[in-house]
Amino acid sequence: MAILLKRAGYQRITLYEKSGGVGGTWRDNSYPGAACDVPSRLYSFSFAPNPDWSHVFSGAAEINAYLERCASDFGLRPHLRLNTEVTAAHWQDDRKVWRLTLADGTTDETDVLVSALGQLNRPQIPAIDGLDSFAGPSFHSARWRHDVELGNKAVAVIGTGASAVQFIPQIARQVRQLTVFQRSPNWIITRNDRPYAAWEKRLFRAAPWLDKAMRYAIYWFMEQRIGVFKLGSKRADSFTLMALRHLFAQVKDPKLRKALTPDYAIGCKRILIADDYFPTFNRPNVTLETTGIARIHPDGVETADGRRVSADVLIFGTGFATTDMLQPLEIVGAGGVRLHQQWQEGAEAYLGVSVTNVPNFFMLYGPNTNLGHNSIIFMMEAQMRYIIQALNALLGQGAPALDVRADTQSTYNAELQQQMRANAFSADCGSWYKTASGKIVNNWPGSSIGYWLRMRRFNPAAYRFLARSEP
Ligand code: NAP
């Protein structure tokens, strides 16, 4: 966002970051095997191609290094305020500015506020009875304890989602005994990762058009998978068959296969990609445990049927708090309206970027913008360009602020939720896309190209441009 803002001529930009570096999720997630499940050629900025990706699916450290490099190469360092957490943002109705409160108690002011907090930044550890009594180390995958030696230990992993399928095969090779607690299995397809050869990197460097062509090819390959998410479609059936074939090829034991076979529509949870996850359960030192957890003891886990599984280390691959978006940042908009109060029934926005009653505020990767089939970077670039158009419109009109119209936002969301009904995200499964009442607040129900088309032109009629004297 800051790179594109600078390019568009906006110079007074401050980037607040609570940690000590850029990279966000790719900085936080350093667990063994952490990598992106979207090919790196596509999971990178269109305006900052990288011919040197080491793998088709490069690892977290490499993605983080890429983002650090972008920060330096595009001159963002002077704009960065690291180790600076924003705890609250209050809109000043009279002066039409945001007052930001920082964790150290000081305040700052800004005309426009853009949230780039993301949807997957607050690790979630379930409140299991007895958890505090556990004698050994226990940690979440997004806060990996590299100081904890796993070699020759009995390790219990709770959770089998996108993060867990990446680190389980890695740690299974080191530990004495690994017990994986699975609440529900996932649909998993092949990953087919490989390193790029030196000649390929040289070629991408020498012919940037080829790098670009590859990016487009990968984009369209992923985009055509949107059909998989249409409930009851032939594409969904053929994808389900493909996932089953993958499982049958990798696991021979029928009982184990059955335990690893989901009973819900493909796409309802994120479709995972892994070539080394299923074979991990063929190892003699790995057990898949499908009985629920009753409580934790100092020396292990008790299952719902009263068995005891001993463990020296507990690892939580239990995901993130995703639906109460932008928490714990307190955002108070026009007339003292609290954003989280407004979102009590579930977060919603207009196009995922603007929220009514919260003027001069925009979000990247906001409500209903997550995808199940393509790169989130594509979605976010569409948002960045839209936000810049909004700022240009603001300047063009000579208005101090804009606020999305309430009726525009509610019509948009009614249509979006209507479209969601035909999508696999709405099928019968538990997922991080749904609130406790079942409303899907994280995902976009359509194609990414459909979203891009809606985001291409900023529509001033969707907004109220506020005069300086207006509340
Ligand atoms: P997740 O997919 O939400 O998985 C959480 C796992 O923990 C699920 O298996 C869940 O079971 C289990 N769980 C949660 N609470 C539990 C409890 N009380 N008892 C037992 N099991 C429990 O989280 P994640 O793996 O961290 O991934 C989240 C998202 O991050 C992904 O969907 C993806 O978008 C992103 N991610 C991306 C990549 C990438 O390659 N780009 C890598 C990692 C993560 P249930 O399924 O039964 O709820």
Coordinates of N, CA and C in Angstrom, one line a residue, residues 184-299:
S184 N -11.3 -32.7 13.0 CA -11.9 -33.1 11.8 C -10.8 -33.2 10.7
P185 N -11.0 -34.1 9.8 CA -9.9 -34.2 8.7 C -10.2 -33.2 7.6
N186 N -9.2 -33.0 6.8 CA -9.2 -32.0 5.7 C -9.1 -32.6 4.4
W187 N -9.7 -32.0 3.4 CA -9.5 -32.4 2.0 C -8.1 -31.9 1.6
I188 N -7.3 -32.8 1.1 CA -5.9 -32.5 0.8 C -5.6 -33.0 -0.6
I189 N -5.0 -32.1 -1.4 CA -4.5 -32.5 -2.7 C -3.0 -32.4 -2.8
T190 N -2.5 -32.8 -4.0 CA -1.0 -32.8 -4.1 C -0.5 -31.4 -4.2
R191 N 0.8 -31.3 -3.8 CA 1.4 -30.0 -3.8 C 2.4 -29.8 -5.0
N192 N 3.1 -30.8 -5.3 CA 4.1 -30.8 -6.4 C 5.1 -29.6 -6.3
D193 N 5.7 -29.5 -5.2 CA 6.7 -28.4 -5.1 C 8.0 -28.9 -5.7
R194 N 8.8 -28.0 -6.1 CA 10.2 -28.3 -6.6 C 11.0 -27.1 -6.6
P195 N 12.3 -27.3 -6.4 CA 13.2 -26.1 -6.5 C 13.3 -25.6 -7.9
Y196 N 13.5 -24.3 -8.1 CA 13.8 -23.8 -9.5 C 15.3 -24.0 -9.7
A197 N 15.6 -24.5 -10.9 CA 17.0 -24.7 -11.3 C 17.7 -23.4 -11.5
A198 N 19.0 -23.4 -11.4 CA 19.7 -22.1 -11.6 C 19.5 -21.5 -13.0
W199 N 19.3 -22.4 -14.0 CA 19.1 -21.9 -15.4 C 17.7 -21.2 -15.5
E200 N 16.7 -21.7 -14.7 CA 15.4 -21.1 -14.8 C 15.5 -19.7 -14.2
K201 N 16.2 -19.6 -13.1 CA 16.3 -18.3 -12.4 C 17.0 -17.3 -13.4
R202 N 18.0 -17.8 -14.0 CA 18.8 -16.9 -15.0 C 17.8 -16.5 -16.1
L203 N 17.0 -17.4 -16.6 CA 16.0 -17.1 -17.6 C 15.0 -16.1 -17.2
F204 N 14.5 -16.2 -16.0 CA 13.5 -15.3 -15.5 C 14.1 -13.9 -15.3
R205 N 15.4 -13.9 -14.9 CA 16.1 -12.6 -14.8 C 16.3 -11.9 -16.1
A206 N 16.7 -12.8 -17.1 CA 17.0 -12.2 -18.4 C 15.8 -11.8 -19.2
A207 N 14.7 -12.5 -18.9 CA 13.4 -12.3 -19.7 C 12.3 -12.0 -18.7
P208 N 12.2 -10.8 -18.2 CA 11.1 -10.5 -17.3 C 9.7 -10.8 -17.8
W209 N 9.6 -10.7 -19.2 CA 8.2 -11.0 -19.8 C 7.8 -12.4 -19.5
L210 N 8.9 -13.3 -19.4 CA 8.6 -14.7 -19.2 C 8.1 -14.9 -17.7
D211 N 8.7 -14.2 -16.8 CA 8.3 -14.2 -15.4 C 6.9 -13.8 -15.3
K212 N 6.5 -12.7 -16.0 CA 5.2 -12.2 -16.0 C 4.2 -13.2 -16.7
A213 N 4.6 -13.8 -17.7 CA 3.8 -14.8 -18.4 C 3.5 -16.0 -17.5
M214 N 4.5 -16.4 -16.8 CA 4.3 -17.5 -15.8 C 3.3 -17.1 -14.7
R215 N 3.5 -15.9 -14.3 CA 2.6 -15.4 -13.2 C 1.1 -15.4 -13.7
Y216 N 0.9 -15.0 -15.0 CA -0.5 -15.0 -15.5 C -1.0 -16.4 -15.7
A217 N -0.1 -17.3 -16.1 CA -0.5 -18.7 -16.3 C -0.9 -19.3 -15.0
I218 N -0.1 -19.0 -14.0 CA -0.5 -19.6 -12.6 C -1.8 -19.0 -12.1
Y219 N -1.9 -17.7 -12.4 CA -3.2 -17.0 -11.9 C -4.4 -17.7 -12.5
W220 N -4.3 -17.9 -13.9 CA -5.5 -18.4 -14.5 C -5.7 -19.9 -14.2
F221 N -4.6 -20.6 -14.0 CA -4.7 -22.0 -13.6 C -5.5 -22.1 -12.2
M222 N -5.2 -21.2 -11.3 CA -5.8 -21.2 -10.0 C -7.2 -20.6 -10.1
E223 N -7.4 -19.6 -10.9 CA -8.7 -19.0 -11.0 C -9.8 -19.9 -11.6
Q224 N -9.4 -20.8 -12.5 CA -10.4 -21.7 -13.1 C -10.9 -22.7 -12.0
R225 N -10.2 -22.8 -10.9 CA -10.7 -23.7 -9.8 C -11.9 -23.1 -9.1
I226 N -12.3 -21.9 -9.4 CA -13.5 -21.4 -8.7 C -14.7 -22.3 -8.8
G227 N -14.8 -23.0 -9.9 CA -15.9 -23.9 -10.1 C -16.0 -25.0 -9.0
V228 N -14.9 -25.3 -8.4 CA -14.9 -26.4 -7.3 C -15.7 -25.9 -6.1
F229 N -15.9 -24.6 -6.0 CA -16.5 -24.1 -4.8 C -18.0 -24.0 -5.0
K230 N -18.5 -24.3 -6.2 CA -20.0 -24.3 -6.4 C -20.6 -25.6 -5.8
L231 N -21.4 -25.4 -4.8 CA -22.0 -26.6 -4.1 C -22.7 -27.5 -5.1
G232 N -22.3 -28.8 -5.0 CA -23.0 -29.8 -5.9 C -22.6 -29.8 -7.3
S233 N -21.5 -29.1 -7.7 CA -21.1 -29.0 -9.1 C -20.3 -30.2 -9.5
K234 N -20.1 -30.4 -10.8 CA -19.3 -31.5 -11.3 C -17.8 -31.3 -10.9
R235 N -17.4 -30.0 -11.0 CA -16.0 -29.7 -10.6 C -15.7 -30.1 -9.2
A236 N -16.7 -29.8 -8.3 CA -16.6 -30.2 -6.9 C -16.4 -31.7 -6.8
D237 N -17.2 -32.4 -7.5 CA -17.1 -33.9 -7.5 C -15.8 -34.4 -8.0
S238 N -15.3 -33.8 -9.1 CA -14.1 -34.3 -9.7 C -12.9 -33.9 -8.8
F239 N -13.0 -32.8 -8.1 CA -11.9 -32.4 -7.2 C -11.9 -33.3 -5.9
T240 N -13.1 -33.7 -5.5 CA -13.2 -34.6 -4.4 C -12.6 -35.9 -4.7
L241 N -12.9 -36.4 -5.9 CA -12.3 -37.7 -6.4 C -10.8 -37.6 -6.4
M242 N -10.3 -36.4 -6.9 CA -8.8 -36.2 -7.0 C -8.2 -36.3 -5.6
A243 N -8.9 -35.7 -4.6 CA -8.4 -35.7 -3.2 C -8.4 -37.1 -2.6
L244 N -9.5 -37.8 -3.0 CA -9.6 -39.2 -2.5 C -8.5 -40.1 -3.1
R245 N -8.2 -39.9 -4.3 CA -7.2 -40.6 -5.0 C -5.8 -40.4 -4.3
H246 N -5.6 -39.1 -4.0 CA -4.3 -38.7 -3.3 C -4.2 -39.5 -2.0
L247 N -5.3 -39.5 -1.2 CA -5.3 -40.2 0.1 C -5.1 -41.7 -0.1
F248 N -5.8 -42.3 -1.1 CA -5.7 -43.8 -1.3 C -4.3 -44.1 -1.8
A249 N -3.7 -43.3 -2.5 CA -2.3 -43.6 -3.0 C -1.3 -43.5 -1.9
Q250 N -1.6 -42.7 -0.9 CA -0.6 -42.5 0.2 C -0.8 -43.3 1.5
V251 N -2.1 -43.7 1.7 CA -2.4 -44.4 2.9 C -3.0 -45.8 2.6
K252 N -2.4 -46.8 3.0 CA -3.0 -48.2 2.6 C -3.9 -48.7 3.7
D253 N -3.7 -48.4 5.0 CA -4.6 -48.9 6.0 C -6.0 -48.3 5.9
P254 N -7.0 -49.2 5.7 CA -8.4 -48.7 5.5 C -8.9 -48.0 6.7
K255 N -8.6 -48.4 7.9 CA -9.1 -47.7 9.1 C -8.5 -46.3 9.2
L256 N -7.2 -46.2 8.9 CA -6.6 -44.9 8.9 C -7.1 -44.0 7.8
R257 N -7.3 -44.6 6.6 CA -7.9 -43.8 5.5 C -9.2 -43.2 5.9
K258 N -10.1 -44.1 6.5 CA -11.4 -43.6 6.9 C -11.3 -42.4 7.9
A259 N -10.4 -42.6 8.8 CA -10.2 -41.5 9.8 C -9.8 -40.2 9.1
L260 N -9.1 -40.3 8.0 CA -8.5 -39.1 7.3 C -9.4 -38.6 6.2
T261 N -10.6 -39.2 6.1 CA -11.5 -38.8 5.0 C -12.6 -37.8 5.6
P262 N -12.7 -36.6 5.1 CA -13.7 -35.7 5.5 C -15.1 -36.1 5.2
D263 N -16.1 -35.7 6.0 CA -17.5 -36.0 5.7 C -18.3 -34.8 5.3
Y264 N -17.6 -33.7 4.8 CA -18.2 -32.5 4.4 C -17.8 -32.1 3.0
A265 N -18.5 -31.2 2.4 CA -18.2 -30.8 1.0 C -16.8 -30.2 0.9
I266 N -16.2 -30.5 -0.2 CA -14.8 -30.0 -0.4 C -14.9 -28.5 -0.6
G267 N -14.0 -27.7 0.0 CA -14.0 -26.3 -0.1 C -14.6 -25.6 1.1
C268 N -15.4 -26.4 1.9 CA -16.0 -25.8 3.1 C -15.0 -25.3 4.0
K269 N -13.9 -26.1 4.3 CA -12.7 -25.5 4.9 C -11.7 -25.3 3.8
R270 N -10.6 -24.7 4.2 CA -9.6 -24.5 3.1 C -9.1 -25.8 2.6
I271 N -9.0 -25.9 1.3 CA -8.4 -27.1 0.7 C -6.9 -27.1 0.8
L272 N -6.4 -28.1 1.4 CA -4.9 -28.1 1.7 C -4.1 -28.8 0.7
I273 N -2.9 -28.4 0.5 CA -2.0 -29.1 -0.4 C -0.8 -29.6 0.4
A274 N -0.5 -30.9 0.2 CA 0.6 -31.5 0.9 C 0.9 -32.9 0.3
D275 N 2.2 -33.1 0.1 CA 2.6 -34.5 -0.4 C 3.2 -35.3 0.7
D276 N 3.6 -34.7 1.8 CA 4.2 -35.5 2.9 C 3.4 -35.7 4.1
Y277 N 2.2 -35.2 4.1 CA 1.4 -35.2 5.3 C 0.8 -36.6 5.6
F278 N 0.0 -37.2 4.6 CA -0.6 -38.5 4.8 C 0.5 -39.6 5.1
P279 N 1.6 -39.6 4.3 CA 2.6 -40.6 4.6 C 3.1 -40.6 6.0
T280 N 3.0 -39.4 6.7 CA 3.6 -39.3 8.0 C 2.9 -40.3 9.0
F281 N 1.6 -40.6 8.7 CA 0.8 -41.5 9.5 C 1.2 -43.0 9.3
N282 N 1.9 -43.2 8.2 CA 2.4 -44.6 8.0 C 3.7 -44.9 8.9
R283 N 4.2 -43.9 9.5 CA 5.4 -44.0 10.4 C 5.1 -44.8 11.7
P284 N 6.0 -45.6 12.2 CA 5.7 -46.3 13.4 C 5.6 -45.4 14.6
N285 N 6.2 -44.2 14.6 CA 6.2 -43.3 15.8 C 5.1 -42.3 15.7
V286 N 4.2 -42.4 14.8 CA 3.1 -41.4 14.7 C 1.7 -42.1 14.9
T287 N 0.9 -41.5 15.7 CA -0.4 -42.0 16.0 C -1.4 -40.9 15.7
L288 N -2.5 -41.2 14.9 CA -3.6 -40.3 14.7 C -4.7 -40.6 15.8
E289 N -5.0 -39.5 16.5 CA -6.0 -39.7 17.6 C -7.2 -38.9 17.3
T290 N -8.3 -39.6 17.1 CA -9.6 -38.9 16.6 C -10.6 -38.8 17.8
T291 N -10.3 -39.3 18.9 CA -11.2 -39.2 20.1 C -10.9 -37.8 20.6
G292 N -12.0 -37.1 21.1 CA -11.9 -35.7 21.6 C -11.0 -35.7 22.8
I293 N -10.6 -34.5 23.2 CA -9.8 -34.3 24.4 C -10.6 -33.9 25.6
A294 N -10.4 -34.6 26.7 CA -11.2 -34.3 27.9 C -10.5 -33.3 28.7
R295 N -9.2 -33.5 29.0 CA -8.4 -32.6 29.7 C -6.9 -32.8 29.6
I296 N -6.2 -31.8 30.0 CA -4.7 -31.9 30.0 C -4.2 -32.2 31.4
H297 N -3.3 -33.1 31.5 CA -2.6 -33.4 32.8 C -1.2 -32.9 32.7
P298 N -0.5 -32.9 33.8 CA 0.9 -32.4 33.8 C 1.8 -33.2 32.8
D299 N 1.4 -34.5 32.6 CA 2.3 -35.4 31.8 C 1.6 -35.8 30.5

